[in-house]
Amino acid sequence: MIQAIGVIGSGTMGNGIAQTFAQHGFDVRLVDVSAPALDKAKATIDKSLTKFVDKGALSAADRDATLARLHFSGSIDHLADVDYIVEAIVERRDAKRDLFAKLDALVRPDVVLSSNTSSISITDIAAATTRPEQVLGMHFMNPVPLMTLVELIRGQSTSDASMELAESLCTRLGKTGVPASDYPGFIANRILMPMINEAVFALMEGVGTAEAIDSVMKLGMNHPMGPLTLADFIGLDVCVAILDVLHEGLGDPKYRACPLLRRMVAAGHLGRKSGRGFYRYA
Ligand code: NAI
């Protein structure tokens, strides 16, 4: 029975993943190399849980119990006896492979190691360990406490048992695990990013204004958010990075990032996080 979860990386995704596991009764150890990032994660989780309480979706006692199940640390040494790992550190192949090699030497041989990577090959990460059959992708969506999808990515060697375990954990979190193969962008970004990129090309060519493009997709296609608004939310630098992975990995020019998207990133207009993207944020 899985009870103790190690989450590594306490940024945008890691703190949401840690909160979600803790809300569903798991003991969570959240590790980050950056002390300010851990402090920020604590504050973010506190705020998010309090929002649930204010909305009547969580009792104050459940919030306190959730917080008591969360432990913060600056070192992976505190993960030696966990039952399951979710890695959510920076999206860099070398950093992930290095961490997985260390985790492989640290945790029990039966423990499954999962990565929240958006685009790096699970097979490649798994090859840094001696247990590739127990490595898979567990790709949560942002914001994690609210979004119900988790893409479960099967690497070349991932066993059925590891996939089944991850799927059962998704169920315990009240989420739906959907299996995907280890190809660049998996399912979500393979389909989402070309749509966002096409919206940027349409803007660049003057087919419509940003507002017009977003309105068409919202009102005409029933999307809850237009593609340019969504790109601002994801971060335009992240969009370019994922498109580059699709372009390089699949070799088709249809995945090349729109020059306007690259120009905006070069200008520091990264979306919400920088206060300016396709829209301005106060
Ligand atoms: P982030 O930049 O907000 O957080 C990353 C955290 O990892 C930072 O706090 C950093 O200090 C920490 N870190 C870096 N190296 C570390 C190490 N070796 N050991 C421990 N901590 C380390 O990044 P974000 O956005 O949370 O992304 C994390 C992962 O989740 C990436 O693989 C990304 O592709 C993926 N992802 C991101 C989504 C998003 O909407 N931001 C959506 C789905 C997946």
mmCIF file of C-alpha atoms and ligand atoms in Angstrom:
data_model
loop_
_atom_site.group_PDB
_atom_site.id
_atom_site.type_symbol
_atom_site.label_atom_id
_atom_site.label_comp_id
_atom_site.label_asym_id
_atom_site.label_seq_id
_atom_site.Cartn_x
_atom_site.Cartn_y
_atom_site.Cartn_z
ATOM 1 C CA MET A 1 0.000 0.000 0.000
ATOM 2 C CA ILE A 2 1.445 3.341 -1.072
ATOM 3 C CA GLN A 3 1.367 5.873 1.769
ATOM 4 C CA ALA A 4 4.493 8.072 1.699
ATOM 5 C CA ILE A 5 5.092 10.125 -1.447
ATOM 6 C CA GLY A 6 8.290 11.973 -2.307
ATOM 7 C CA VAL A 7 7.796 15.011 -4.547
ATOM 8 C CA ILE A 8 10.933 16.704 -5.866
ATOM 9 C CA GLY A 9 10.720 20.285 -7.117
ATOM 10 C CA SER A 10 8.360 22.640 -5.304
ATOM 11 C CA GLY A 11 7.663 25.093 -8.156
ATOM 12 C CA THR A 12 4.421 25.680 -10.050
ATOM 13 C CA MET A 13 3.705 21.977 -10.510
ATOM 14 C CA GLY A 14 5.476 20.378 -7.531
ATOM 15 C CA ASN A 15 3.591 22.315 -4.895
ATOM 16 C CA GLY A 16 0.252 21.511 -6.547
ATOM 17 C CA ILE A 17 1.168 17.821 -6.789
ATOM 18 C CA ALA A 18 2.264 17.734 -3.125
ATOM 19 C CA GLN A 19 -0.919 19.498 -2.015
ATOM 20 C CA THR A 20 -3.134 17.125 -3.990
ATOM 21 C CA PHE A 21 -1.523 13.978 -2.555
ATOM 22 C CA ALA A 22 -1.723 15.432 0.995
ATOM 23 C CA GLN A 23 -5.395 16.370 0.518
ATOM 24 C CA HIS A 24 -6.091 12.740 -0.332
ATOM 25 C CA GLY A 25 -4.514 11.341 2.812
ATOM 26 C CA PHE A 26 -0.950 10.607 1.666
ATOM 27 C CA ASP A 27 2.107 11.606 3.715
ATOM 28 C CA VAL A 28 4.123 13.884 1.480
ATOM 29 C CA ARG A 29 7.753 14.958 1.573
ATOM 30 C CA LEU A 30 8.367 17.902 -0.717
ATOM 31 C CA VAL A 31 12.013 18.541 -1.604
ATOM 32 C CA ASP A 32 13.591 21.498 -3.400
ATOM 33 C CA VAL A 33 17.195 22.685 -3.662
ATOM 34 C CA SER A 34 16.010 26.275 -3.239
ATOM 35 C CA ALA A 35 14.924 27.428 0.242
ATOM 36 C CA PRO A 36 12.956 30.406 -1.163
ATOM 37 C CA ALA A 37 11.110 28.000 -3.489
ATOM 38 C CA LEU A 38 10.130 25.842 -0.489
ATOM 39 C CA ASP A 39 8.922 28.920 1.417
ATOM 40 C CA LYS A 40 6.909 30.021 -1.590
ATOM 41 C CA ALA A 41 5.441 26.513 -1.952
ATOM 42 C CA LYS A 42 4.311 26.530 1.700
ATOM 43 C CA ALA A 43 2.594 29.891 1.233
ATOM 44 C CA THR A 44 0.988 28.808 -2.068
ATOM 45 C CA ILE A 45 -0.379 25.587 -0.587
ATOM 46 C CA ASP A 46 -1.701 27.414 2.470
ATOM 47 C CA LYS A 47 -3.452 29.950 0.252
ATOM 48 C CA SER A 48 -4.913 27.312 -2.046
ATOM 49 C CA LEU A 49 -6.274 25.215 0.850
ATOM 50 C CA THR A 50 -7.757 28.309 2.488
ATOM 51 C CA LYS A 51 -9.519 29.096 -0.820
ATOM 52 C CA PHE A 52 -11.084 25.599 -0.742
ATOM 53 C CA VAL A 53 -12.211 26.276 2.865
ATOM 54 C CA ASP A 54 -13.669 29.686 1.923
ATOM 55 C CA LYS A 55 -15.626 28.045 -0.913
ATOM 56 C CA GLY A 56 -16.983 25.413 1.483
ATOM 57 C CA ALA A 57 -15.206 22.612 -0.423
ATOM 58 C CA LEU A 58 -12.945 21.696 2.539
ATOM 59 C CA SER A 59 -13.381 21.963 6.314
ATOM 60 C CA ALA A 60 -10.869 23.933 8.384
ATOM 61 C CA ALA A 61 -10.006 20.689 10.205
ATOM 62 C CA ASP A 62 -9.260 18.940 6.873
ATOM 63 C CA ARG A 63 -7.064 21.856 5.824
ATOM 64 C CA ASP A 64 -5.070 21.557 9.058
ATOM 65 C CA ALA A 65 -4.812 17.769 8.688
ATOM 66 C CA THR A 66 -3.602 18.223 5.087
ATOM 67 C CA LEU A 67 -0.925 20.693 6.190
ATOM 68 C CA ALA A 68 0.180 18.286 8.940
ATOM 69 C CA ARG A 69 0.750 15.568 6.295
ATOM 70 C CA LEU A 70 3.175 17.816 4.351
ATOM 71 C CA HIS A 71 6.875 17.924 5.178
ATOM 72 C CA PHE A 72 9.368 20.229 3.473
ATOM 73 C CA SER A 73 13.046 19.532 2.991
ATOM 74 C CA GLY A 74 16.112 20.763 1.130
ATOM 75 C CA SER A 75 17.607 17.300 0.579
ATOM 76 C CA ILE A 76 16.520 14.121 -1.173
ATOM 77 C CA ASP A 77 18.112 12.166 1.705
ATOM 78 C CA HIS A 78 14.759 12.597 3.460
ATOM 79 C CA LEU A 79 13.137 10.425 0.778
ATOM 80 C CA ALA A 80 14.986 7.189 1.608
ATOM 81 C CA ASP A 81 11.847 5.407 2.903
ATOM 82 C CA VAL A 82 9.093 6.769 0.639
ATOM 83 C CA ASP A 83 6.808 4.428 -1.347
ATOM 84 C CA TYR A 84 6.520 6.414 -4.584
ATOM 85 C CA ILE A 85 8.301 9.338 -6.267
ATOM 86 C CA VAL A 86 7.000 12.179 -8.414
ATOM 87 C CA GLU A 87 9.738 14.355 -9.891
ATOM 88 C CA ALA A 88 8.805 17.928 -10.900
ATOM 89 C CA ILE A 89 12.131 19.751 -11.192
ATOM 90 C CA VAL A 90 13.318 22.024 -13.970
ATOM 91 C CA GLU A 91 12.667 20.758 -17.539
ATOM 92 C CA ARG A 92 16.274 19.812 -18.305
ATOM 93 C CA ARG A 93 17.315 16.367 -19.485
ATOM 94 C CA ASP A 94 20.687 16.327 -17.707
ATOM 95 C CA ALA A 95 19.170 17.522 -14.390
ATOM 96 C CA LYS A 96 16.445 14.867 -14.521
ATOM 97 C CA ARG A 97 18.814 12.032 -15.456
ATOM 98 C CA ASP A 98 21.207 13.031 -12.703
ATOM 99 C CA LEU A 99 18.388 13.126 -10.131
ATOM 100 C CA PHE A 100 16.923 9.778 -11.257
ATOM 101 C CA ALA A 101 20.340 8.111 -10.938
ATOM 102 C CA LYS A 102 20.595 9.425 -7.360
ATOM 103 C CA LEU A 103 17.038 8.386 -6.500
ATOM 104 C CA ASP A 104 17.690 4.926 -7.927
ATOM 105 C CA ALA A 105 20.551 4.494 -5.456
ATOM 106 C CA LEU A 106 18.506 5.933 -2.574
ATOM 107 C CA VAL A 107 15.000 4.457 -2.517
ATOM 108 C CA ARG A 108 13.849 0.826 -2.051
ATOM 109 C CA PRO A 109 14.159 -1.350 -5.170
ATOM 110 C CA ASP A 110 10.363 -1.795 -5.379
ATOM 111 C CA VAL A 111 9.652 1.966 -5.545
ATOM 112 C CA VAL A 112 8.309 3.398 -8.814
ATOM 113 C CA LEU A 113 9.929 6.654 -9.982
ATOM 114 C CA SER A 114 7.676 8.975 -11.988
ATOM 115 C CA SER A 115 8.430 12.228 -13.810
ATOM 116 C CA ASN A 116 6.066 15.127 -14.454
ATOM 117 C CA THR A 117 8.060 16.116 -17.553
ATOM 118 C CA SER A 118 6.104 17.836 -20.347
ATOM 119 C CA SER A 119 8.358 16.729 -23.129
ATOM 120 C CA ILE A 120 11.536 14.865 -22.170
ATOM 121 C CA SER A 121 11.680 11.204 -23.188
ATOM 122 C CA ILE A 122 10.736 8.879 -20.316
ATOM 123 C CA THR A 123 12.841 6.146 -21.911
ATOM 124 C CA ASP A 124 15.857 8.435 -21.781
ATOM 125 C CA ILE A 125 15.273 9.356 -18.104
ATOM 126 C CA ALA A 126 14.683 5.675 -17.227
ATOM 127 C CA ALA A 127 17.986 4.696 -18.849
ATOM 128 C CA ALA A 128 19.804 6.637 -16.106
ATOM 129 C CA THR A 129 18.488 4.088 -13.553
ATOM 130 C CA THR A 130 18.854 0.354 -12.955
ATOM 131 C CA ARG A 131 15.047 -0.016 -12.801
ATOM 132 C CA PRO A 132 13.716 1.261 -16.179
ATOM 133 C CA GLU A 133 10.648 -0.968 -15.836
ATOM 134 C CA GLN A 134 9.704 1.109 -12.767
ATOM 135 C CA VAL A 135 10.013 4.513 -14.411
ATOM 136 C CA LEU A 136 7.089 6.274 -16.074
ATOM 137 C CA GLY A 137 5.699 9.703 -16.857
ATOM 138 C CA MET A 138 3.002 11.121 -14.604
ATOM 139 C CA HIS A 139 2.106 14.344 -16.387
ATOM 140 C CA PHE A 140 -0.226 16.429 -14.235
ATOM 141 C CA MET A 141 -2.004 19.496 -15.603
ATOM 142 C CA ASN A 142 -1.779 23.011 -14.166
ATOM 143 C CA PRO A 143 -3.377 23.926 -11.724
ATOM 144 C CA VAL A 144 -2.977 20.431 -10.285
ATOM 145 C CA PRO A 145 -5.553 20.646 -7.441
ATOM 146 C CA LEU A 146 -8.282 21.463 -9.994
ATOM 147 C CA MET A 147 -7.422 19.611 -13.212
ATOM 148 C CA THR A 148 -8.538 15.983 -13.361
ATOM 149 C CA LEU A 149 -6.319 14.651 -16.168
ATOM 150 C CA VAL A 150 -3.002 12.894 -15.620
ATOM 151 C CA GLU A 151 -1.205 11.599 -18.727
ATOM 152 C CA LEU A 152 0.587 8.359 -17.872
ATOM 153 C CA ILE A 153 3.545 7.854 -20.172
ATOM 154 C CA ARG A 154 4.899 4.405 -20.782
ATOM 155 C CA GLY A 155 8.613 4.347 -21.579
ATOM 156 C CA GLN A 156 10.168 1.637 -23.720
ATOM 157 C CA SER A 157 10.709 -0.634 -20.684
ATOM 158 C CA THR A 158 7.903 0.460 -18.313
ATOM 159 C CA SER A 159 6.104 -2.578 -16.876
ATOM 160 C CA ASP A 160 2.343 -3.128 -16.823
ATOM 161 C CA ALA A 161 2.534 -3.259 -13.016
ATOM 162 C CA SER A 162 4.055 0.253 -12.861
ATOM 163 C CA MET A 163 1.374 1.633 -15.200
ATOM 164 C CA GLU A 164 -1.365 -0.015 -13.140
ATOM 165 C CA LEU A 165 0.058 1.363 -9.911
ATOM 166 C CA ALA A 166 0.166 4.910 -11.325
ATOM 167 C CA GLU A 167 -3.385 4.562 -12.591
ATOM 168 C CA SER A 168 -4.607 3.408 -9.184
ATOM 169 C CA LEU A 169 -2.896 6.412 -7.567
ATOM 170 C CA CYS A 170 -4.701 8.733 -10.011
ATOM 171 C CA THR A 171 -7.984 7.155 -8.935
ATOM 172 C CA ARG A 172 -7.099 7.691 -5.259
ATOM 173 C CA LEU A 173 -6.455 11.371 -6.120
ATOM 174 C CA GLY A 174 -9.874 11.659 -7.793
ATOM 175 C CA LYS A 175 -8.195 12.046 -11.173
ATOM 176 C CA THR A 176 -8.246 10.113 -14.438
ATOM 177 C CA GLY A 177 -5.011 8.591 -15.694
ATOM 178 C CA VAL A 178 -4.856 8.320 -19.485
ATOM 179 C CA PRO A 179 -2.076 6.191 -20.999
ATOM 180 C CA ALA A 180 0.209 7.628 -23.686
ATOM 181 C CA SER A 181 3.301 6.359 -25.478
ATOM 182 C CA ASP A 182 6.722 7.916 -25.181
ATOM 183 C CA TYR A 183 6.737 10.178 -28.256
ATOM 184 C CA PRO A 184 7.646 13.884 -28.204
ATOM 185 C CA GLY A 185 4.906 15.937 -26.524
ATOM 186 C CA PHE A 186 2.965 12.754 -25.591
ATOM 187 C CA ILE A 187 -0.768 13.400 -26.340
ATOM 188 C CA ALA A 188 -1.606 16.705 -24.622
ATOM 189 C CA ASN A 189 1.188 18.884 -25.989
ATOM 190 C CA ARG A 190 1.307 17.102 -29.367
ATOM 191 C CA ILE A 191 -2.190 18.401 -30.012
ATOM 192 C CA LEU A 192 -2.293 21.589 -27.920
ATOM 193 C CA MET A 193 0.984 23.218 -29.005
ATOM 194 C CA PRO A 194 0.359 23.106 -32.788
ATOM 195 C CA MET A 195 -3.036 24.742 -32.108
ATOM 196 C CA ILE A 196 -1.447 27.521 -30.037
ATOM 197 C CA ASN A 197 1.312 27.937 -32.652
ATOM 198 C CA GLU A 198 -1.269 28.216 -35.452
ATOM 199 C CA ALA A 199 -3.113 30.872 -33.441
ATOM 200 C CA VAL A 200 0.144 32.862 -33.224
ATOM 201 C CA PHE A 201 0.711 32.493 -37.000
ATOM 202 C CA ALA A 202 -2.863 33.743 -37.546
ATOM 203 C CA LEU A 203 -2.110 36.755 -35.335
ATOM 204 C CA MET A 204 1.214 37.404 -37.109
ATOM 205 C CA GLU A 205 -0.448 37.284 -40.531
ATOM 206 C CA GLY A 206 -3.229 39.605 -39.400
ATOM 207 C CA VAL A 207 -5.986 37.034 -39.882
ATOM 208 C CA GLY A 208 -7.470 38.376 -36.651
ATOM 209 C CA THR A 209 -6.618 40.308 -33.529
ATOM 210 C CA ALA A 210 -5.697 38.381 -30.369
ATOM 211 C CA GLU A 211 -9.191 39.060 -29.025
ATOM 212 C CA ALA A 212 -10.811 37.880 -32.284
ATOM 213 C CA ILE A 213 -8.761 34.663 -32.413
ATOM 214 C CA ASP A 214 -9.540 33.835 -28.789
ATOM 215 C CA SER A 215 -13.243 34.691 -29.201
ATOM 216 C CA VAL A 216 -13.574 32.392 -32.221
ATOM 217 C CA MET A 217 -12.146 29.439 -30.316
ATOM 218 C CA LYS A 218 -14.129 30.188 -27.148
ATOM 219 C CA LEU A 219 -17.512 30.912 -28.657
ATOM 220 C CA GLY A 220 -17.219 28.795 -31.788
ATOM 221 C CA MET A 221 -15.420 25.720 -30.466
ATOM 222 C CA ASN A 222 -16.569 25.881 -26.875
ATOM 223 C CA HIS A 223 -13.023 26.076 -25.509
ATOM 224 C CA PRO A 224 -13.083 27.527 -21.976
ATOM 225 C CA MET A 225 -10.112 29.759 -22.840
ATOM 226 C CA GLY A 226 -8.771 31.033 -26.183
ATOM 227 C CA PRO A 227 -5.391 29.657 -27.374
ATOM 228 C CA LEU A 228 -3.521 32.960 -26.916
ATOM 229 C CA THR A 229 -4.887 33.433 -23.379
ATOM 230 C CA LEU A 230 -3.883 29.853 -22.647
ATOM 231 C CA ALA A 231 -0.379 30.442 -24.079
ATOM 232 C CA ASP A 232 0.031 33.438 -21.748
ATOM 233 C CA PHE A 233 -1.033 31.219 -18.869
ATOM 234 C CA ILE A 234 1.430 28.419 -19.769
ATOM 235 C CA GLY A 235 4.319 30.831 -20.486
ATOM 236 C CA LEU A 236 5.489 31.665 -24.016
ATOM 237 C CA ASP A 237 9.019 30.427 -23.267
ATOM 238 C CA VAL A 238 7.568 27.069 -22.216
ATOM 239 C CA CYS A 239 5.514 26.942 -25.452
ATOM 240 C CA VAL A 240 8.644 27.568 -27.578
ATOM 241 C CA ALA A 241 10.586 24.919 -25.648
ATOM 242 C CA ILE A 242 7.876 22.297 -26.215
ATOM 243 C CA LEU A 243 7.507 23.201 -29.906
ATOM 244 C CA ASP A 244 11.276 22.807 -30.293
ATOM 245 C CA VAL A 245 11.031 19.315 -28.771
ATOM 246 C CA LEU A 246 8.202 18.404 -31.183
ATOM 247 C CA HIS A 247 10.096 19.856 -34.158
ATOM 248 C CA GLU A 248 13.353 18.131 -33.315
ATOM 249 C CA GLY A 249 11.803 14.838 -32.211
ATOM 250 C CA LEU A 250 9.297 14.436 -35.047
ATOM 251 C CA GLY A 251 11.277 16.217 -37.775
ATOM 252 C CA ASP A 252 8.234 17.804 -39.434
ATOM 253 C CA PRO A 253 8.407 21.555 -40.267
ATOM 254 C CA LYS A 254 4.760 21.912 -39.262
ATOM 255 C CA TYR A 255 5.975 21.995 -35.642
ATOM 256 C CA ARG A 256 8.370 24.961 -36.114
ATOM 257 C CA ALA A 257 7.678 27.713 -33.581
ATOM 258 C CA CYS A 258 6.110 30.828 -35.100
ATOM 259 C CA PRO A 259 8.680 33.663 -35.469
ATOM 260 C CA LEU A 260 6.350 36.004 -33.579
ATOM 261 C CA LEU A 261 6.326 33.616 -30.609
ATOM 262 C CA ARG A 262 10.143 33.552 -30.590
ATOM 263 C CA ARG A 263 10.315 37.334 -30.896
ATOM 264 C CA MET A 264 8.004 37.801 -27.915
ATOM 265 C CA VAL A 265 10.143 35.452 -25.816
ATOM 266 C CA ALA A 266 13.297 37.348 -26.861
ATOM 267 C CA ALA A 267 11.596 40.578 -25.736
ATOM 268 C CA GLY A 268 10.813 39.060 -22.331
ATOM 269 C CA HIS A 269 7.068 39.030 -23.017
ATOM 270 C CA LEU A 270 6.530 35.595 -21.510
ATOM 271 C CA GLY A 271 2.839 35.826 -20.622
ATOM 272 C CA ARG A 272 1.267 36.166 -17.177
ATOM 273 C CA LYS A 273 4.460 35.480 -15.262
ATOM 274 C CA SER A 274 6.227 38.513 -16.779
ATOM 275 C CA GLY A 275 3.145 40.765 -16.769
ATOM 276 C CA ARG A 276 2.928 40.856 -20.565
ATOM 277 C CA GLY A 277 2.326 38.381 -23.367
ATOM 278 C CA PHE A 278 -0.467 38.507 -25.932
ATOM 279 C CA TYR A 279 -2.302 40.513 -23.258
ATOM 280 C CA ARG A 280 -1.133 42.782 -20.445
ATOM 281 C CA TYR A 281 -1.476 41.781 -16.807
ATOM 282 C CA ALA A 282 -1.413 44.445 -14.104
HETATM 283 P P1 NAI B 1 9.334 25.561 -11.773
HETATM 284 O O1 NAI B 1 10.500 26.269 -12.368
HETATM 285 O O2 NAI B 1 8.171 26.359 -11.280
HETATM 286 O O3 NAI B 1 9.837 24.656 -10.543
HETATM 287 C C1 NAI B 1 10.957 23.810 -10.617
HETATM 288 C C2 NAI B 1 11.546 23.695 -9.220
HETATM 289 O O4 NAI B 1 12.519 22.654 -9.219
HETATM 290 C C3 NAI B 1 12.257 24.967 -8.734
HETATM 291 O O5 NAI B 1 11.690 25.368 -7.494
HETATM 292 C C4 NAI B 1 13.728 24.538 -8.576
HETATM 293 O O6 NAI B 1 14.360 25.156 -7.460
HETATM 294 C C5 NAI B 1 13.592 23.051 -8.356
HETATM 295 N N1 NAI B 1 14.764 22.252 -8.721
HETATM 296 C C6 NAI B 1 15.551 22.371 -9.822
HETATM 297 N N2 NAI B 1 16.487 21.405 -9.820
HETATM 298 C C7 NAI B 1 16.291 20.661 -8.694
HETATM 299 C C8 NAI B 1 16.926 19.501 -8.144
HETATM 300 N N3 NAI B 1 17.956 18.921 -8.758
HETATM 301 N N4 NAI B 1 16.455 19.002 -6.981
HETATM 302 C C9 NAI B 1 15.408 19.582 -6.346
HETATM 303 N N5 NAI B 1 14.759 20.685 -6.827
HETATM 304 C C10 NAI B 1 15.193 21.199 -7.995
HETATM 305 O O7 NAI B 1 8.881 24.483 -12.862
HETATM 306 P P2 NAI B 1 7.414 23.864 -13.125
HETATM 307 O O8 NAI B 1 6.668 24.735 -14.078
HETATM 308 O O9 NAI B 1 6.807 23.486 -11.823
HETATM 309 O O10 NAI B 1 7.811 22.548 -13.940
HETATM 310 C C11 NAI B 1 8.314 21.409 -13.311
HETATM 311 C C12 NAI B 1 8.160 20.220 -14.240
HETATM 312 O O11 NAI B 1 6.781 20.046 -14.554
HETATM 313 C C13 NAI B 1 8.882 20.370 -15.578
HETATM 314 O O12 NAI B 1 9.372 19.110 -15.964
HETATM 315 C C14 NAI B 1 7.769 20.849 -16.512
HETATM 316 O O13 NAI B 1 8.004 20.515 -17.856
HETATM 317 C C15 NAI B 1 6.586 20.078 -15.963
HETATM 318 N N6 NAI B 1 5.263 20.629 -16.243
HETATM 319 C C16 NAI B 1 5.012 21.980 -16.136
HETATM 320 C C17 NAI B 1 3.722 22.480 -16.378
HETATM 321 C C18 NAI B 1 3.402 23.942 -16.208
HETATM 322 O O14 NAI B 1 2.276 24.352 -16.566
HETATM 323 N N7 NAI B 1 4.305 24.759 -15.670
HETATM 324 C C19 NAI B 1 2.610 21.578 -16.763
HETATM 325 C C20 NAI B 1 2.962 20.171 -16.756
HETATM 326 C C21 NAI B 1 4.256 19.745 -16.539
#
